[in-house]
Coordinates of C-alpha atoms in Angstrom, one line a residue:
M168 CA -52.9 -33.5 -31.6
R169 CA -55.1 -36.5 -32.3
P170 CA -58.3 -36.5 -30.2
S171 CA -57.9 -40.2 -29.7
V172 CA -54.7 -39.7 -27.7
Q173 CA -55.1 -41.3 -24.2
L174 CA -54.4 -39.0 -21.2
L175 CA -52.8 -40.3 -18.0
I176 CA -51.5 -38.7 -14.9
S177 CA -48.8 -39.7 -12.4
T178 CA -48.1 -39.0 -8.8
E179 CA -44.4 -39.4 -9.7
K180 CA -42.4 -37.7 -12.4
A181 CA -44.1 -38.4 -15.7
G182 CA -40.8 -38.9 -17.4
H183 CA -40.1 -41.9 -15.2
A184 CA -43.1 -43.7 -16.7
L185 CA -42.0 -43.1 -20.2
Q186 CA -38.4 -44.3 -19.8
E187 CA -37.7 -47.6 -21.5
K188 CA -36.9 -50.1 -18.7
I189 CA -36.5 -53.2 -20.8
P190 CA -34.9 -52.9 -24.3
G191 CA -37.6 -53.3 -26.9
Q192 CA -40.6 -52.7 -24.6
I193 CA -42.0 -49.3 -25.4
P194 CA -43.8 -47.9 -22.3
A195 CA -46.6 -46.3 -24.3
Y196 CA -47.6 -49.6 -25.8
I197 CA -47.4 -51.4 -22.4
L198 CA -49.7 -48.8 -20.9
K199 CA -52.2 -49.2 -23.7
D200 CA -52.2 -53.0 -23.3
I201 CA -52.8 -52.8 -19.6
F202 CA -56.3 -51.4 -20.3
Q203 CA -57.2 -54.7 -21.9
N204 CA -57.1 -56.2 -18.4
R205 CA -60.2 -54.4 -17.2
K206 CA -62.2 -57.6 -17.6
R207 CA -60.0 -59.2 -15.0
N208 CA -59.2 -56.2 -12.8
A209 CA -61.9 -54.3 -10.8
R210 CA -59.5 -51.5 -10.0
L211 CA -58.8 -50.2 -13.4
I212 CA -60.7 -47.2 -14.8
K213 CA -61.7 -46.7 -18.4
P214 CA -59.0 -45.2 -20.7
M215 CA -59.5 -41.5 -21.1
A216 CA -59.0 -40.1 -24.6
L217 CA -58.4 -36.4 -25.2
V218 CA -61.8 -36.0 -26.9
K219 CA -63.6 -37.3 -23.8
V220 CA -62.2 -34.5 -21.5
I221 CA -63.3 -31.6 -23.7
G222 CA -66.9 -31.8 -22.6
P223 CA -66.1 -32.0 -18.8
M224 CA -63.6 -29.2 -19.1
K225 CA -66.0 -26.9 -21.0
G226 CA -68.8 -27.8 -18.6
E227 CA -66.5 -27.4 -15.5
R228 CA -67.2 -30.9 -14.4
S229 CA -64.6 -32.9 -12.4
F230 CA -63.2 -36.0 -13.9
I231 CA -60.5 -38.6 -13.3
L232 CA -57.4 -39.8 -15.2
P233 CA -55.6 -43.2 -14.8
N234 CA -52.5 -42.9 -12.6
V235 CA -49.2 -44.3 -13.7
I236 CA -46.5 -45.5 -11.3
T237 CA -43.2 -47.3 -11.7
A238 CA -42.2 -50.2 -9.5
E239 CA -39.3 -52.6 -9.8
N240 CA -38.5 -51.4 -13.3
Q241 CA -42.0 -51.9 -14.4
I242 CA -44.8 -49.5 -15.1
K243 CA -48.4 -50.1 -14.1
L244 CA -51.7 -48.3 -13.5
A245 CA -52.6 -47.7 -9.9
G246 CA -55.4 -45.4 -8.7
A247 CA -56.6 -42.2 -10.4
G248 CA -55.8 -38.5 -10.3
I249 CA -58.7 -36.1 -10.0
I250 CA -59.1 -32.9 -12.1
K251 CA -61.4 -30.4 -10.4
G252 CA -63.9 -29.1 -12.9
K253 CA -64.3 -25.5 -11.7
T254 CA -60.5 -24.8 -11.5
Q255 CA -59.3 -27.4 -14.0
T256 CA -56.5 -28.2 -11.7
Y257 CA -55.2 -31.4 -9.9
A258 CA -57.5 -31.9 -6.9
G259 CA -56.3 -35.1 -5.3
F260 CA -55.9 -38.9 -5.7
L261 CA -58.1 -42.0 -5.5
N262 CA -56.2 -45.1 -4.4
E263 CA -56.9 -48.5 -5.9
S264 CA -59.5 -49.4 -3.3
E265 CA -61.3 -46.0 -3.8
V266 CA -61.2 -46.6 -7.6
E267 CA -62.8 -50.0 -7.1
G268 CA -65.6 -48.3 -5.0
L269 CA -66.0 -45.7 -7.8
M270 CA -66.4 -48.4 -10.4
W271 CA -69.2 -50.0 -8.4
I272 CA -70.9 -46.6 -7.9
K273 CA -70.9 -45.9 -11.6
G274 CA -71.5 -49.5 -12.7
D275 CA -68.4 -49.4 -14.9
L276 CA -67.0 -52.8 -14.0
K277 CA -66.3 -55.2 -16.8
G278 CA -65.2 -58.0 -14.6
G279 CA -62.6 -58.7 -11.9
V280 CA -62.7 -60.1 -8.4
L281 CA -64.3 -58.8 -5.3
K282 CA -62.4 -60.0 -2.2
S283 CA -63.7 -60.3 1.3
S284 CA -63.2 -62.5 4.4
D285 CA -65.5 -64.7 6.5
P286 CA -65.6 -63.2 10.0
K287 CA -66.3 -66.7 11.5
T288 CA -63.4 -68.5 9.9
G289 CA -61.1 -65.6 9.0
K290 CA -60.6 -67.2 5.6
N291 CA -60.6 -65.1 2.4
I292 CA -63.3 -65.5 -0.2
A293 CA -63.4 -64.2 -3.7
F294 CA -66.4 -63.2 -5.9
E295 CA -65.7 -63.3 -9.6
I296 CA -67.8 -60.5 -11.2
K297 CA -69.8 -61.4 -14.2
A298 CA -72.0 -58.3 -14.5
V299 CA -72.6 -55.1 -12.6
K300 CA -75.3 -52.5 -12.8
S301 CA -75.8 -49.3 -10.9
K302 CA -78.6 -46.8 -10.6
I303 CA -78.3 -43.4 -9.0
K304 CA -81.6 -41.9 -7.9
A305 CA -81.7 -38.2 -7.0
I306 CA -84.4 -37.3 -4.5
V307 CA -85.5 -33.7 -3.8
Q308 CA -87.5 -32.7 -0.8
G309 CA -88.0 -29.0 -0.6
D310 CA -84.5 -27.5 -0.6
D311 CA -82.9 -30.8 0.4
I312 CA -81.2 -33.2 -2.0
F313 CA -80.0 -36.7 -1.4
F314 CA -79.1 -39.7 -3.4
Q315 CA -79.8 -43.4 -3.3
V316 CA -77.5 -45.7 -5.2
K317 CA -78.6 -49.3 -6.0
M318 CA -75.8 -51.6 -7.1
T319 CA -76.5 -55.1 -8.4
S320 CA -74.1 -57.9 -9.5
E321 CA -74.0 -61.5 -10.7
G322 CA -71.1 -63.8 -10.5
R323 CA -69.5 -66.8 -8.9
V324 CA -67.4 -67.5 -5.8
S325 CA -64.1 -68.8 -7.1
E326 CA -62.8 -70.1 -3.8
V327 CA -64.4 -70.6 -0.5
H328 CA -63.4 -72.3 2.8
I329 CA -66.3 -74.1 4.6
K330 CA -66.7 -76.4 7.6
N331 CA -68.7 -79.5 6.6
E332 CA -71.4 -77.3 5.1
N333 CA -73.3 -77.7 1.9
L334 CA -72.5 -74.9 -0.5
R335 CA -75.9 -75.1 -2.0
N336 CA -77.5 -74.6 1.4
N337 CA -79.6 -71.4 1.2
N338 CA -78.4 -70.2 4.5
V339 CA -74.7 -70.5 3.5
L340 CA -75.4 -68.9 0.2
G341 CA -77.2 -66.0 1.8
Q342 CA -74.3 -65.5 4.3
E343 CA -71.8 -65.3 1.5
E344 CA -73.9 -62.9 -0.5
S345 CA -74.3 -60.7 2.5
L346 CA -70.5 -60.6 3.1
F347 CA -69.9 -59.3 -0.4
Q348 CA -72.8 -56.8 -0.3
E349 CA -71.3 -55.3 2.9
K350 CA -67.9 -55.2 1.2
V351 CA -69.3 -53.3 -1.8
N352 CA -71.2 -50.8 0.4
T353 CA -68.0 -50.2 2.4
L354 CA -66.0 -49.6 -0.7
A355 CA -68.6 -47.2 -2.0
E356 CA -68.8 -45.3 1.3
Q357 CA -65.0 -44.9 1.5
T358 CA -65.0 -43.5 -2.1
L359 CA -67.8 -41.1 -1.3
A360 CA -66.0 -39.9 1.8
K361 CA -62.9 -39.1 -0.3
M362 CA -64.9 -37.3 -3.0
Q363 CA -66.7 -35.2 -0.5
K364 CA -63.5 -34.4 1.4
L365 CA -61.9 -33.2 -1.8
Q366 CA -65.2 -31.5 -2.9
V367 CA -65.3 -33.2 -6.3
D368 CA -68.1 -35.3 -7.9
V369 CA -66.6 -37.9 -10.2
G370 CA -69.3 -40.5 -9.5
G371 CA -72.0 -39.2 -11.8
F372 CA -74.3 -37.8 -9.1
G373 CA -74.6 -34.4 -10.8
E374 CA -75.5 -36.0 -14.1
A375 CA -78.3 -38.0 -12.3
L376 CA -79.6 -34.8 -10.8
R377 CA -79.5 -33.0 -14.1
I378 CA -81.5 -35.7 -15.8
Q379 CA -84.0 -36.4 -13.1
H380 CA -84.5 -32.9 -11.7
P381 CA -83.4 -30.4 -14.3
K382 CA -84.9 -27.3 -12.6
V383 CA -83.1 -28.1 -9.4
W384 CA -79.9 -28.8 -11.3
R385 CA -80.0 -25.3 -12.9
K386 CA -80.0 -23.8 -9.4
V387 CA -77.1 -25.7 -8.0
K388 CA -74.8 -26.5 -11.0
K389 CA -72.7 -23.4 -10.7
D390 CA -71.0 -24.6 -7.6
W391 CA -72.0 -28.3 -7.7
D392 CA -68.8 -29.8 -6.4
T393 CA -69.0 -27.8 -3.2
T394 CA -72.7 -28.5 -2.8
F395 CA -72.2 -32.2 -3.4
S396 CA -69.7 -32.4 -0.5
T397 CA -72.5 -32.1 2.0
I398 CA -75.2 -34.2 0.4
P399 CA -76.2 -37.5 2.0
V400 CA -75.9 -40.6 -0.1
R401 CA -77.3 -44.1 0.8
F402 CA -75.9 -47.2 -0.8
S403 CA -77.5 -50.6 -1.2
T404 CA -76.1 -53.7 -3.0
D405 CA -77.7 -56.9 -4.2
I406 CA -75.2 -59.7 -5.0
H407 CA -76.4 -62.8 -6.6
I408 CA -74.0 -65.9 -6.5
E409 CA -74.8 -68.0 -9.5
D410 CA -72.2 -70.7 -9.1
Y411 CA -69.2 -71.9 -7.0
G412 CA -65.7 -72.7 -8.2
S413 CA -63.2 -74.6 -6.1
S414 CA -64.0 -75.2 -2.4
I415 CA -61.9 -76.3 0.5
T416 CA -63.8 -78.3 3.1
T417 CA -62.4 -78.4 6.6
A418 CA -63.4 -80.5 9.6
D419 CA -64.9 -79.0 12.7

């Protein structure tokens, strides 16, 4: 088998995803092309080739695989299946929102849109992601371990509803950035809660500990997924809005 073969998983029957729904459209090619949309979709994970899972499996590290579903005679990627490192068995599922949170935690986003809503107006606002960076810092104090995750992003607001306010006003700008920062933190916290509930680390926390505190890592790596499930993690996000797209101004 070629090591470049892409691996996927399905919460449904795998055979359904491989059945030709429309004559001439080969499902395998469709799935391969979907990954090209990662620059426009914040809820898609990286494609996982066979060669990329050999290391995690030998090292008994948990990892995720893109999940395939069928809907209305179409196939698409939605969420991710988790393979638990120690047992190398299916451990659970991350839905699309949790995958989005995971991409922020790992800094793996290539683009896409972050959606939120203004609590004052109830209107939806969208942040077009230009770049994302994430840094996981492992902190060890005695026998205690905890993590700090700093996520940063630059982009533009593609659409915003305002009430006779100047979009360039620093107060308005700061409010919009705060809304998106809270949204990212919420996504990350929800993803963390799912990982710790399932007792799997697919966010790169163990790798950060291994690099930053190798002596500590050697003590805890044997049963890391279980240990990770009780470790506190603090998230912080810095969103920088560089520009605005269309705006809809309403009267008071």
